[in-house]
Amino acid sequence: MTKSLSPPIRVMLVDDHTMVRRGLATMLKDFDDLELAGEAESGESAIQLCAKFKPDVILMDISMPDMDGATTTRLIRKEFPQMQIIALTSFKEARLIKNALEAGAIGYLLKDISADDLARAIRSAHAGRATLSPEAAQALVETANLPPTPGLDLTDREREVLALMIEGLNNIQIAGRLSVSPSTIKSHVSNILSKLGVASRTEAVTLALRNEIIS
């Protein structure tokens, strides 16, 4: 049990599973410097209860119905920037981690974390220091080392042209569809091939379909 002369850190739990909240609430009782400020079972209620409970740190589930944890985090941080949020979840996909951190979470931890490690992360968050689980850090590193997704630098018009290429239209047909000259379309197609790093229309279409460049 940790002794502290400072006021306890007020922690709010946000999770749609009652048993998870109950387990976390029990854990907080083991540390004198941590205090349960309140609980919320959804993102909507969490936002409403922040003003009432005034937590210092929020443990936020990422996967919740109606409003996910990243959206909830973004809205809370916008209205209550002094509140620190730790994503506490079972998921370690890089996309979810990135979304949570971009939304303003200061930490990303998995639910199998030990009580002592979670307590340390809460203290770190309260002090403004970030904490990532090893799995989350590894996922971000692996994502950072991947080659960039093709097609991200295509303009809106180039995406329109590529979509029509996927439909099988030639330059003249695309020009007619978009009410521009065939030479303009020829220029767009050349740019598309260059940006995608391919040599032909067929390769461009294949790459676009494989990577779902056009949704």
CSV table of C-alpha atoms in Angstrom, one decimal:
chain,number,residue,atom,x,y,z
A,1,MET,CA,0.0,0.0,0.0
A,2,THR,CA,1.4,3.4,-1.0
A,3,LYS,CA,1.3,6.2,1.5
A,4,SER,CA,1.1,9.8,0.4
A,5,LEU,CA,0.9,13.3,2.1
A,6,SER,CA,-0.7,14.9,-1.0
A,7,PRO,CA,-4.4,14.8,-1.8
A,8,PRO,CA,-5.3,11.5,-3.5
A,9,ILE,CA,-5.4,11.4,-7.3
A,10,ARG,CA,-9.1,11.3,-8.3
A,11,VAL,CA,-9.7,8.5,-10.9
A,12,MET,CA,-12.9,8.1,-13.0
A,13,LEU,CA,-13.6,4.7,-14.6
A,14,VAL,CA,-15.3,4.6,-18.1
A,15,ASP,CA,-16.2,1.1,-19.2
A,16,ASP,CA,-19.4,-0.5,-20.4
A,17,HIS,CA,-18.7,-3.7,-18.5
A,18,THR,CA,-19.8,-3.5,-14.8
A,19,MET,CA,-17.3,-6.3,-13.8
A,20,VAL,CA,-14.4,-4.4,-15.2
A,21,ARG,CA,-15.3,-1.2,-13.4
A,22,ARG,CA,-15.8,-3.2,-10.2
A,23,GLY,CA,-12.4,-4.8,-10.5
A,24,LEU,CA,-10.7,-1.5,-11.1
A,25,ALA,CA,-12.6,0.2,-8.2
A,26,THR,CA,-11.3,-2.6,-5.9
A,27,MET,CA,-7.8,-2.1,-7.1
A,28,LEU,CA,-7.8,1.6,-6.4
A,29,LYS,CA,-8.6,0.9,-2.8
A,30,ASP,CA,-5.2,-0.7,-2.4
A,31,PHE,CA,-3.4,2.6,-2.9
A,32,ASP,CA,-3.8,5.5,-0.5
A,33,ASP,CA,-2.8,8.0,-3.1
A,34,LEU,CA,-5.6,7.0,-5.5
A,35,GLU,CA,-9.3,7.6,-5.1
A,36,LEU,CA,-12.3,6.5,-7.1
A,37,ALA,CA,-14.0,9.7,-8.3
A,38,GLY,CA,-16.8,8.0,-10.2
A,39,GLU,CA,-17.8,5.6,-12.8
A,40,ALA,CA,-19.5,5.9,-16.3
A,41,GLU,CA,-20.8,3.1,-18.4
A,42,SER,CA,-20.7,5.0,-21.7
A,43,GLY,CA,-19.0,7.8,-23.5
A,44,GLU,CA,-22.0,10.0,-23.3
A,45,SER,CA,-22.3,9.6,-19.5
A,46,ALA,CA,-18.6,10.1,-19.1
A,47,ILE,CA,-18.7,13.5,-20.7
A,48,GLN,CA,-21.7,14.5,-18.5
A,49,LEU,CA,-20.1,13.3,-15.3
A,50,CYS,CA,-16.7,14.9,-15.8
A,51,ALA,CA,-18.1,18.2,-14.6
A,52,LYS,CA,-19.7,16.5,-11.6
A,53,PHE,CA,-16.8,14.2,-10.5
A,54,LYS,CA,-13.9,16.5,-11.6
A,55,PRO,CA,-11.5,13.5,-12.0
A,56,ASP,CA,-7.7,14.1,-12.3
A,57,VAL,CA,-7.2,10.9,-14.4
A,58,ILE,CA,-9.7,8.9,-16.4
A,59,LEU,CA,-9.3,5.2,-17.3
A,60,MET,CA,-11.0,5.0,-20.7
A,61,ASP,CA,-12.2,1.8,-22.4
A,62,ILE,CA,-11.7,2.1,-26.2
A,63,SER,CA,-14.4,-0.2,-27.5
A,64,MET,CA,-17.9,0.9,-26.3
A,65,PRO,CA,-21.2,1.0,-28.1
A,66,ASP,CA,-22.6,4.3,-29.5
A,67,MET,CA,-19.5,6.4,-28.7
A,68,ASP,CA,-16.1,4.8,-28.8
A,69,GLY,CA,-13.3,5.7,-26.4
A,70,ALA,CA,-11.3,7.8,-28.8
A,71,THR,CA,-14.2,10.0,-29.6
A,72,THR,CA,-15.1,10.4,-25.9
A,73,THR,CA,-11.4,11.2,-25.2
A,74,ARG,CA,-11.4,13.9,-27.8
A,75,LEU,CA,-14.6,15.6,-26.5
A,76,ILE,CA,-13.5,15.4,-22.9
A,77,ARG,CA,-10.0,16.8,-23.6
A,78,LYS,CA,-11.6,19.7,-25.5
A,79,GLU,CA,-13.9,20.6,-22.7
A,80,PHE,CA,-11.7,19.6,-19.8
A,81,PRO,CA,-8.0,19.9,-21.0
A,82,GLN,CA,-6.7,19.5,-17.4
A,83,MET,CA,-8.0,16.0,-17.2
A,84,GLN,CA,-5.6,13.3,-18.2
A,85,ILE,CA,-6.9,10.2,-20.0
A,86,ILE,CA,-5.4,6.7,-20.1
A,87,ALA,CA,-6.8,4.3,-22.7
A,88,LEU,CA,-7.3,0.9,-20.9
A,89,THR,CA,-8.3,-1.8,-23.4
A,90,SER,CA,-7.9,-5.3,-24.6
A,91,PHE,CA,-7.0,-4.2,-28.1
A,92,LYS,CA,-3.5,-3.6,-29.4
A,93,GLU,CA,-4.0,-2.7,-33.0
A,94,ALA,CA,-1.9,0.2,-34.1
A,95,ARG,CA,-4.8,2.0,-35.7
A,96,LEU,CA,-6.7,2.1,-32.3
A,97,ILE,CA,-3.6,3.1,-30.5
A,98,LYS,CA,-2.9,6.0,-32.9
A,99,ASN,CA,-6.6,7.1,-32.8
A,100,ALA,CA,-6.5,7.2,-29.0
A,101,LEU,CA,-3.3,9.1,-28.8
A,102,GLU,CA,-4.3,11.6,-31.5
A,103,ALA,CA,-7.6,12.1,-29.5
A,104,GLY,CA,-5.5,13.3,-26.5
A,105,ALA,CA,-4.9,10.2,-24.4
A,106,ILE,CA,-1.7,10.3,-22.5
A,107,GLY,CA,-1.4,6.6,-22.1
A,108,TYR,CA,-2.4,3.3,-23.8
A,109,LEU,CA,-2.5,0.2,-21.6
A,110,LEU,CA,-3.9,-3.3,-21.9
A,111,LYS,CA,-6.3,-4.6,-19.3
A,112,ASP,CA,-4.0,-7.5,-18.2
A,113,ILE,CA,-1.7,-4.9,-16.6
A,114,SER,CA,-0.7,-5.5,-13.0
A,115,ALA,CA,-2.2,-3.3,-10.3
A,116,ASP,CA,1.1,-1.8,-9.4
A,117,ASP,CA,1.9,-0.9,-13.0
A,118,LEU,CA,-1.5,0.6,-13.5
A,119,ALA,CA,-1.1,2.7,-10.3
A,120,ARG,CA,2.3,3.9,-11.6
A,121,ALA,CA,0.7,4.8,-15.0
A,122,ILE,CA,-2.0,6.8,-13.2
A,123,ARG,CA,0.6,8.7,-11.2
A,124,SER,CA,2.6,9.4,-14.4
A,125,ALA,CA,-0.5,10.6,-16.2
A,126,HIS,CA,-1.3,12.9,-13.3
A,127,ALA,CA,2.2,14.4,-13.6
A,128,GLY,CA,1.8,14.8,-17.3
A,129,ARG,CA,4.0,11.9,-18.4
A,130,ALA,CA,2.9,9.4,-21.0
A,131,THR,CA,2.8,5.6,-20.5
A,132,LEU,CA,2.5,3.0,-23.3
A,133,SER,CA,2.2,-0.7,-22.7
A,134,PRO,CA,5.1,-2.6,-24.4
A,135,GLU,CA,2.7,-4.1,-26.9
A,136,ALA,CA,1.3,-0.7,-27.8
A,137,ALA,CA,4.8,0.7,-28.3
A,138,GLN,CA,5.8,-2.2,-30.4
A,139,ALA,CA,2.7,-1.9,-32.6
A,140,LEU,CA,3.5,1.8,-33.2
A,141,VAL,CA,7.1,1.0,-34.1
A,142,GLU,CA,6.0,-1.7,-36.6
A,143,THR,CA,3.5,0.7,-38.2
A,144,ALA,CA,6.1,3.5,-38.4
A,145,ASN,CA,8.5,1.1,-40.3
A,146,LEU,CA,5.9,0.1,-42.9
A,147,PRO,CA,6.1,1.7,-46.3
A,148,PRO,CA,3.6,4.5,-46.8
A,149,THR,CA,0.1,3.5,-48.0
A,150,PRO,CA,0.0,4.2,-51.8
A,151,GLY,CA,-2.5,6.8,-53.0
A,152,LEU,CA,-2.4,9.1,-50.0
A,153,ASP,CA,-1.0,11.9,-52.1
A,154,LEU,CA,-3.6,11.7,-54.9
A,155,THR,CA,-5.7,14.8,-55.4
A,156,ASP,CA,-9.5,14.7,-55.3
A,157,ARG,CA,-9.7,15.0,-59.0
A,158,GLU,CA,-7.1,12.2,-59.5
A,159,ARG,CA,-9.1,10.0,-57.3
A,160,GLU,CA,-12.2,10.7,-59.4
A,161,VAL,CA,-10.2,9.8,-62.5
A,162,LEU,CA,-8.8,6.6,-60.9
A,163,ALA,CA,-12.3,5.6,-59.9
A,164,LEU,CA,-13.4,5.9,-63.5
A,165,MET,CA,-10.3,3.9,-64.6
A,166,ILE,CA,-11.4,1.2,-62.3
A,167,GLU,CA,-14.8,1.2,-64.0
A,168,GLY,CA,-12.9,0.5,-67.3
A,169,LEU,CA,-13.4,3.9,-69.0
A,170,ASN,CA,-10.7,5.1,-71.4
A,171,ASN,CA,-9.4,8.7,-71.4
A,172,ILE,CA,-12.0,10.0,-73.9
A,173,GLN,CA,-14.8,8.5,-71.9
A,174,ILE,CA,-13.5,9.8,-68.6
A,175,ALA,CA,-13.1,13.3,-70.2
A,176,GLY,CA,-16.7,13.2,-71.3
A,177,ARG,CA,-17.9,12.0,-67.8
A,178,LEU,CA,-16.0,14.9,-66.1
A,179,SER,CA,-16.6,17.5,-68.8
A,180,VAL,CA,-12.9,18.2,-69.4
A,181,SER,CA,-10.5,17.7,-72.4
A,182,PRO,CA,-8.9,14.3,-73.1
A,183,SER,CA,-5.5,16.0,-72.8
A,184,THR,CA,-6.4,17.0,-69.2
A,185,ILE,CA,-7.3,13.4,-68.4
A,186,LYS,CA,-4.1,12.2,-70.0
A,187,SER,CA,-2.2,14.5,-67.6
A,188,HIS,CA,-4.1,13.2,-64.6
A,189,VAL,CA,-3.5,9.6,-65.6
A,190,SER,CA,0.2,10.3,-65.9
A,191,ASN,CA,0.3,11.8,-62.5
A,192,ILE,CA,-1.7,8.9,-61.0
A,193,LEU,CA,0.8,6.3,-62.5
A,194,SER,CA,3.7,8.4,-61.2
A,195,LYS,CA,2.3,8.7,-57.7
A,196,LEU,CA,1.4,5.0,-57.5
A,197,GLY,CA,4.7,4.0,-58.8
A,198,VAL,CA,3.3,1.9,-61.6
A,199,ALA,CA,3.8,1.7,-65.4
A,200,SER,CA,0.4,1.1,-66.7
A,201,ARG,CA,-3.3,1.7,-66.2
A,202,THR,CA,-3.8,-2.0,-65.5
A,203,GLU,CA,-1.2,-1.9,-62.7
A,204,ALA,CA,-2.8,1.3,-61.3
A,205,VAL,CA,-6.2,-0.3,-61.2
A,206,THR,CA,-4.9,-3.5,-59.6
A,207,LEU,CA,-2.9,-1.6,-57.0
A,208,ALA,CA,-6.0,0.6,-56.2
A,209,LEU,CA,-8.2,-2.4,-55.7
A,210,ARG,CA,-5.7,-4.3,-53.6
A,211,ASN,CA,-5.1,-1.3,-51.3
A,212,GLU,CA,-8.7,0.0,-51.3
A,213,ILE,CA,-7.5,3.4,-52.4
A,214,ILE,CA,-10.9,4.2,-53.7
A,215,SER,CA,-13.6,3.5,-51.1
